[in-house]
XYZ file of C-alpha atoms in Angstrom:
437
model
C 28.744 90.732 116.499
C 26.001 93.047 117.821
C 23.842 90.060 118.753
C 26.761 88.511 120.625
C 27.396 91.683 122.578
C 23.687 92.026 123.485
C 23.601 88.416 124.675
C 26.628 88.843 126.875
C 25.320 92.131 128.253
C 22.051 90.458 129.196
C 23.936 87.721 131.066
C 25.911 90.310 132.986
C 22.765 92.224 133.833
C 21.085 89.061 135.171
C 24.048 88.477 137.472
C 25.153 85.202 135.958
C 28.594 86.593 135.001
C 30.609 88.733 137.444
C 33.363 89.920 135.091
C 33.860 89.591 131.396
C 37.118 90.147 129.545
C 36.631 91.094 125.958
C 39.664 91.020 123.798
C 38.628 90.986 120.185
C 41.388 90.757 117.573
C 43.313 93.991 117.012
C 41.357 95.732 119.766
C 43.433 98.615 121.201
C 42.716 99.438 124.851
C 42.796 102.802 126.515
C 45.279 103.676 129.209
C 42.638 104.206 131.889
C 40.463 101.674 133.674
C 36.815 100.992 132.754
C 34.120 99.949 135.166
C 31.729 97.472 133.634
C 28.734 96.795 135.915
C 30.730 97.674 139.008
C 33.630 95.385 138.048
C 37.030 96.769 137.034
C 38.454 95.549 133.757
C 42.282 95.787 133.502
C 43.540 96.746 130.110
C 46.698 96.389 128.080
C 48.535 99.216 129.914
C 48.769 97.138 133.048
C 50.421 94.322 131.056
C 53.014 96.796 129.654
C 53.785 98.094 133.151
C 54.269 94.534 134.337
C 56.650 93.827 131.475
C 58.587 97.009 132.264
C 58.889 96.005 135.919
C 60.094 92.566 134.872
C 62.652 94.119 132.518
C 63.872 96.514 135.243
C 64.198 93.580 137.615
C 66.204 91.642 134.997
C 68.526 94.639 134.426
C 69.073 95.024 138.150
C 69.918 91.349 138.473
C 72.407 91.597 135.546
C 74.082 94.610 137.149
C 74.259 92.778 140.446
C 75.809 89.791 138.692
C 78.422 91.988 137.023
C 79.197 93.739 140.302
C 79.601 90.394 142.006
C 81.934 89.208 139.225
C 84.049 92.352 139.586
C 84.213 91.853 143.323
C 85.327 88.272 142.803
C 88.028 89.391 140.333
C 89.195 92.120 142.706
C 89.296 89.655 145.579
C 91.194 87.170 143.443
C 93.648 89.890 142.303
C 94.103 91.124 145.860
C 94.597 87.630 147.087
C 97.159 86.873 144.380
C 99.002 90.133 145.110
C 99.049 89.382 148.821
C 100.271 85.867 148.119
C 103.049 87.248 145.895
C 103.949 89.871 148.499
C 104.174 87.238 151.211
C 106.341 85.104 148.922
C 108.715 88.012 148.211
C 108.909 89.196 151.832
C 109.080 85.814 153.527
C 112.329 85.583 155.561
C 114.673 82.878 154.313
C 117.724 81.554 156.100
C 120.951 81.682 154.196
C 122.885 78.395 154.136
C 126.047 79.708 155.751
C 128.324 76.913 156.993
C 128.695 76.779 160.751
C 132.492 76.828 160.512
C 132.252 80.253 158.861
C 129.769 81.823 161.255
C 127.623 80.322 164.039
C 124.966 83.003 163.482
C 121.936 82.597 161.275
C 121.476 85.123 158.483
C 118.077 85.723 156.946
C 117.035 87.636 153.872
C 114.067 88.019 151.509
C 113.692 87.770 147.764
C 112.942 91.506 147.689
C 116.301 92.306 149.316
C 118.047 89.934 146.904
C 116.489 91.863 143.991
C 117.771 95.125 145.471
C 121.328 93.796 145.805
C 121.167 92.263 142.305
C 120.129 95.605 140.819
C 123.177 97.431 142.179
C 125.437 94.536 141.199
C 124.168 94.701 137.602
C 124.746 98.461 137.518
C 128.340 97.901 138.679
C 128.825 95.267 135.962
C 127.473 97.630 133.305
C 130.200 100.157 134.172
C 132.847 97.591 133.204
C 131.285 96.762 129.797
C 132.603 98.415 126.651
C 129.963 97.227 124.195
C 127.078 99.663 123.798
C 124.409 96.984 123.314
C 125.549 94.869 126.271
C 125.573 97.930 128.517
C 121.969 98.738 127.584
C 120.811 95.154 128.136
C 122.451 94.961 131.566
C 120.947 98.352 132.460
C 117.457 97.087 131.560
C 117.996 93.967 133.675
C 119.191 96.067 136.627
C 116.212 98.416 136.403
C 113.805 95.469 136.089
C 114.946 93.794 139.321
C 114.886 97.206 140.992
C 111.187 97.394 140.099
C 110.638 94.219 142.122
C 112.503 95.689 145.095
C 110.595 99.005 145.059
C 107.182 97.364 144.583
C 107.712 94.696 147.263
C 109.712 96.845 149.629
C 110.605 95.306 153.007
C 108.910 98.207 154.828
C 105.589 97.171 153.312
C 104.916 100.256 151.167
C 105.410 100.630 147.437
C 108.128 103.201 146.628
C 106.411 104.813 143.638
C 109.043 107.486 142.961
C 111.949 105.105 142.143
C 109.470 102.661 140.597
C 108.327 105.210 137.991
C 111.860 106.418 137.238
C 113.114 102.876 136.695
C 110.148 102.163 134.455
C 111.127 105.216 132.382
C 114.755 104.029 132.190
C 113.592 100.612 131.025
C 111.475 102.215 128.296
C 114.318 104.408 126.989
C 116.948 101.667 127.082
C 114.590 99.160 125.498
C 113.962 101.589 122.659
C 117.684 102.120 122.134
C 118.283 98.364 122.179
C 115.599 97.922 119.536
C 117.062 100.747 117.466
C 120.546 99.236 117.703
C 119.199 95.875 116.560
C 117.410 97.618 113.699
C 120.643 99.379 112.676
C 122.432 96.052 112.601
C 119.617 94.641 110.502
C 119.959 97.498 107.981
C 123.748 97.033 107.973
C 123.297 93.379 107.044
C 120.949 94.407 104.194
C 123.524 96.615 102.423
C 124.289 95.808 98.816
C 127.398 93.704 98.060
C 129.082 96.771 96.505
C 128.579 98.842 99.674
C 129.770 95.997 101.888
C 132.901 95.630 99.756
C 133.644 99.374 99.926
C 133.198 99.296 103.677
C 135.564 96.334 104.038
C 138.206 97.924 101.800
C 138.108 101.611 102.713
C 135.881 102.175 105.777
C 136.705 99.241 108.022
C 137.289 101.748 110.826
C 133.565 102.575 110.751
C 131.110 100.364 112.579
C 128.794 98.568 110.096
C 125.754 100.240 111.674
C 127.367 103.700 111.327
C 128.278 103.044 107.701
C 124.712 101.882 107.022
C 123.439 105.105 108.616
C 125.590 107.089 106.197
C 124.334 105.104 103.241
C 120.675 105.555 104.250
C 120.790 109.364 104.095
C 122.527 109.371 100.687
C 121.540 108.292 97.192
C 123.410 106.661 94.316
C 124.140 108.611 91.121
C 125.337 107.301 87.758
C 127.616 109.263 85.426
C 128.645 108.524 81.876
C 132.143 109.105 80.509
C 132.721 112.815 79.895
C 129.845 113.938 82.123
C 130.659 116.772 84.535
C 129.842 116.374 88.211
C 130.530 120.022 89.111
C 132.268 122.959 87.468
C 135.114 125.181 88.651
C 133.815 128.274 90.461
C 130.285 126.838 90.886
C 128.543 126.654 94.237
C 128.266 123.009 95.194
C 126.154 121.657 98.067
C 126.933 117.960 97.602
C 129.596 115.599 98.960
C 130.234 112.421 96.985
C 131.912 109.056 97.492
C 133.154 107.149 94.452
C 131.615 103.671 94.251
C 133.165 102.687 90.930
C 134.713 104.344 87.893
C 137.476 106.934 87.456
C 137.041 110.719 87.669
C 139.425 113.478 86.590
C 139.882 116.590 88.730
C 140.819 119.580 86.533
C 142.048 123.084 87.308
C 141.810 125.419 84.286
C 141.704 122.361 82.030
C 144.776 120.712 83.635
C 144.238 117.331 85.302
C 145.678 117.709 88.816
C 144.732 114.264 90.129
C 142.325 111.369 89.639
C 139.929 109.750 92.067
C 138.787 106.147 92.079
C 136.783 103.736 94.210
C 136.613 104.781 97.870
C 137.725 108.401 97.319
C 135.692 111.414 98.430
C 134.783 114.382 96.247
C 134.096 117.954 97.469
C 134.616 117.102 101.154
C 136.190 120.599 101.652
C 137.855 120.525 105.068
C 135.709 117.770 106.543
C 138.833 115.810 107.477
C 139.890 118.691 109.757
C 136.505 118.887 111.479
C 135.108 121.770 109.414
C 131.409 120.927 109.165
C 130.639 123.605 106.587
C 126.918 124.176 106.045
C 125.211 125.158 102.810
C 126.992 125.587 99.498
C 130.762 125.802 98.982
C 132.447 127.194 95.880
C 134.201 124.472 93.901
C 137.924 125.032 93.299
C 138.053 122.640 90.320
C 135.987 120.776 87.757
C 135.248 117.070 88.169
C 134.598 115.037 85.041
C 133.905 111.299 84.738
C 136.692 109.573 82.787
C 134.777 106.277 82.694
C 131.158 105.337 83.442
C 130.640 104.951 87.158
C 128.513 105.480 90.245
C 128.854 107.735 93.274
C 127.124 107.967 96.637
C 125.833 111.529 97.024
C 124.949 113.376 100.255
C 123.347 116.778 100.679
C 125.836 118.782 102.752
C 123.433 120.125 105.389
C 121.870 116.713 106.007
C 125.261 115.048 106.366
C 126.534 117.779 108.704
C 123.461 117.444 110.921
C 124.103 113.712 111.244
C 127.779 114.246 112.077
C 126.947 116.881 114.713
C 124.607 114.437 116.461
C 126.793 111.342 116.146
C 130.199 112.220 117.585
C 131.478 108.659 117.321
C 130.585 108.535 113.642
C 132.230 111.932 113.104
C 135.518 110.791 114.657
C 135.555 107.575 112.618
C 134.736 109.436 109.392
C 137.517 111.957 110.037
C 139.980 109.081 110.358
C 138.719 107.577 107.105
C 139.033 110.969 105.392
C 142.631 111.277 106.579
C 143.447 108.008 104.821
C 141.584 109.324 101.789
C 143.892 112.359 101.627
C 146.936 110.080 101.820
C 145.572 108.018 98.937
C 144.976 111.158 96.851
C 148.534 112.395 97.472
C 149.913 109.039 96.411
C 147.679 109.160 93.344
C 149.116 112.552 92.395
C 152.645 111.167 92.704
C 151.744 108.182 90.510
C 150.081 110.475 87.964
C 153.233 112.568 87.731
C 155.490 109.516 87.486
C 153.335 107.766 84.872
C 154.034 110.389 82.201
C 150.444 111.631 81.882
C 151.580 115.130 82.933
C 153.198 116.858 79.945
C 154.232 120.055 81.744
C 155.166 119.419 85.421
C 155.679 123.138 86.149
C 152.224 124.058 84.904
C 150.785 121.082 86.782
C 152.459 122.224 90.015
C 151.205 125.769 89.526
C 147.623 124.576 88.983
C 147.813 122.410 92.091
C 148.974 125.400 94.147
C 146.200 127.587 92.779
C 143.681 124.840 93.485
C 144.767 124.622 97.132
C 144.592 128.402 97.586
C 141.176 128.545 95.924
C 139.909 125.730 98.187
C 141.024 127.592 101.315
C 139.451 130.818 100.049
C 136.180 128.937 99.426
C 136.271 127.584 102.990
C 136.796 131.103 104.348
C 133.994 132.413 102.148
C 131.578 129.897 103.639
C 132.704 130.578 107.210
C 132.644 134.370 106.843
C 129.049 134.099 105.683
C 128.195 132.433 109.025
C 129.748 134.595 111.807
C 128.580 132.322 114.604
C 130.160 129.312 112.941
C 133.356 131.296 112.349
C 133.556 132.045 116.058
C 133.037 128.392 117.024
C 135.315 126.745 114.417
C 138.495 128.824 114.441
C 140.368 125.988 116.124
C 139.416 123.553 113.341
C 140.419 126.183 110.777
C 143.868 126.370 112.381
C 144.147 122.594 112.097
C 143.321 122.804 108.402
C 145.997 125.467 107.900
C 148.531 123.291 109.699
C 147.692 120.194 107.617
C 147.817 122.003 104.274
C 150.682 124.399 105.058
C 148.600 127.586 104.809
C 150.948 130.282 106.138
C 149.994 133.843 107.116
C 150.692 135.193 103.630
C 148.323 132.690 101.991
C 145.777 133.308 104.747
C 145.851 137.079 104.111
C 145.584 136.469 100.365
C 142.476 134.317 100.864
C 140.946 136.945 103.152
C 141.655 139.676 100.582
C 139.940 137.595 97.925
C 136.792 137.729 100.070
C 137.203 141.439 100.846
C 138.409 140.952 104.434
C 141.549 141.856 106.356
C 143.326 140.098 109.185
C 141.944 142.632 111.705
C 138.413 142.059 110.387
C 138.902 138.315 110.713
C 140.056 138.588 114.338
C 137.111 140.832 115.231
C 134.618 138.750 113.290
C 133.236 141.613 111.176
C 134.414 144.146 108.615
C 135.277 147.801 109.217
C 132.235 150.039 109.043
C 129.852 147.138 109.654
C 128.035 146.318 112.838
C 128.830 142.962 114.429
C 126.475 140.318 113.154
C 123.923 139.628 115.840
C 122.110 136.477 114.960
C 118.974 135.795 116.931
C 119.798 132.182 117.598
C 118.159 131.865 121.006
C 115.086 130.118 119.671
C 117.109 128.284 117.067
C 119.601 127.125 119.655
C 116.808 126.022 122.000
C 115.249 124.001 119.212
C 118.606 122.509 118.343
C 119.257 121.579 121.985
C 115.823 119.965 122.279
C 116.329 118.140 118.995
C 119.807 117.032 120.025
C 118.521 115.651 123.351
C 115.669 113.885 121.548
C 118.015 112.321 118.970
C 120.451 111.195 121.654
C 117.654 109.493 123.591
C 115.533 108.171 120.747
C 117.477 108.935 117.551
């Protein structure tokens, strides 16, 4: 190698070679330039700079290509939008017969959409079905979007456009929810469908399915107690199958069977009692059977939100009371009651105890007592609770008639419940459930 270098150096010195590039294998060049016999030798750094410039040029060209593509897409989109606008705003002559009017009437597709929107809204007012009303409302808002976007004045009316888009979203959600409720109603078990057909035909299938979804099924063996007399009970039950005896001090006062309610406690009169209610009797399974069980607070929350469901359930409960009264008459006539006088006395005590338990629950919630006095009067009217029985029930809870009218006892300050935040939350929740619930 040394001999080769000396030979080449001698050739350069003699002037036979002007510039020599040496690039032995794995030879690493410096970043500066070397002068070899007055001739500059470019090293590897210049090649790297060239590659970097080429790469920068390639990147610039790619960016320019992307920018050009975006401009083409924007031009295409703008052109399509302008074409659609011209199509919607192009004047069209209406084919009015000459014998009706010699004048020519023109209109645009945008104006037709505007008229169609108001016509659909008018049609929706005449529809009774909830689902059809929502569908027509979505259609009306959709054509209104076309009118506001392609307005005859040439400007997009964004304010009504956004509001109609919001209405479409809400109504579409409610339509989907209604379809989902119908789907769940169709998926009910054959036993639930049979009970609904026999005893709750007044309820819409979707409403009945909503009731079933928040409850759970319980099984009881013969002789098993569902609740005891004097115990605090927070459940409401519906008999699916089997027979259950209702006892007051060991005396069977009546029996409940398929389709009857247990522990409803004034629900038929509109008393949506929260929390636990003292049981006025014991309920024991006479035969093996099943019940649908609801937690009282959860059921009351649903009934407060769904007024239509509450009205239908109250009607069903009224028929349930009629069935129970007929069952008592049949029990007395069948000979199962050995001592009719004792049976009548126990029934009377049971009714008084039930009313006292209702008052106990309401007196524990002063705000509810103030709001539900009208429903309490209805209950008294239905069950023949006169003033003497009312005063007796108040005395059992340590109250007097004057305390009841004032809403608090003597010597006690009026109950001031800080419900402002609670009420605000309930209002917000109620609005949310009505829109999306």
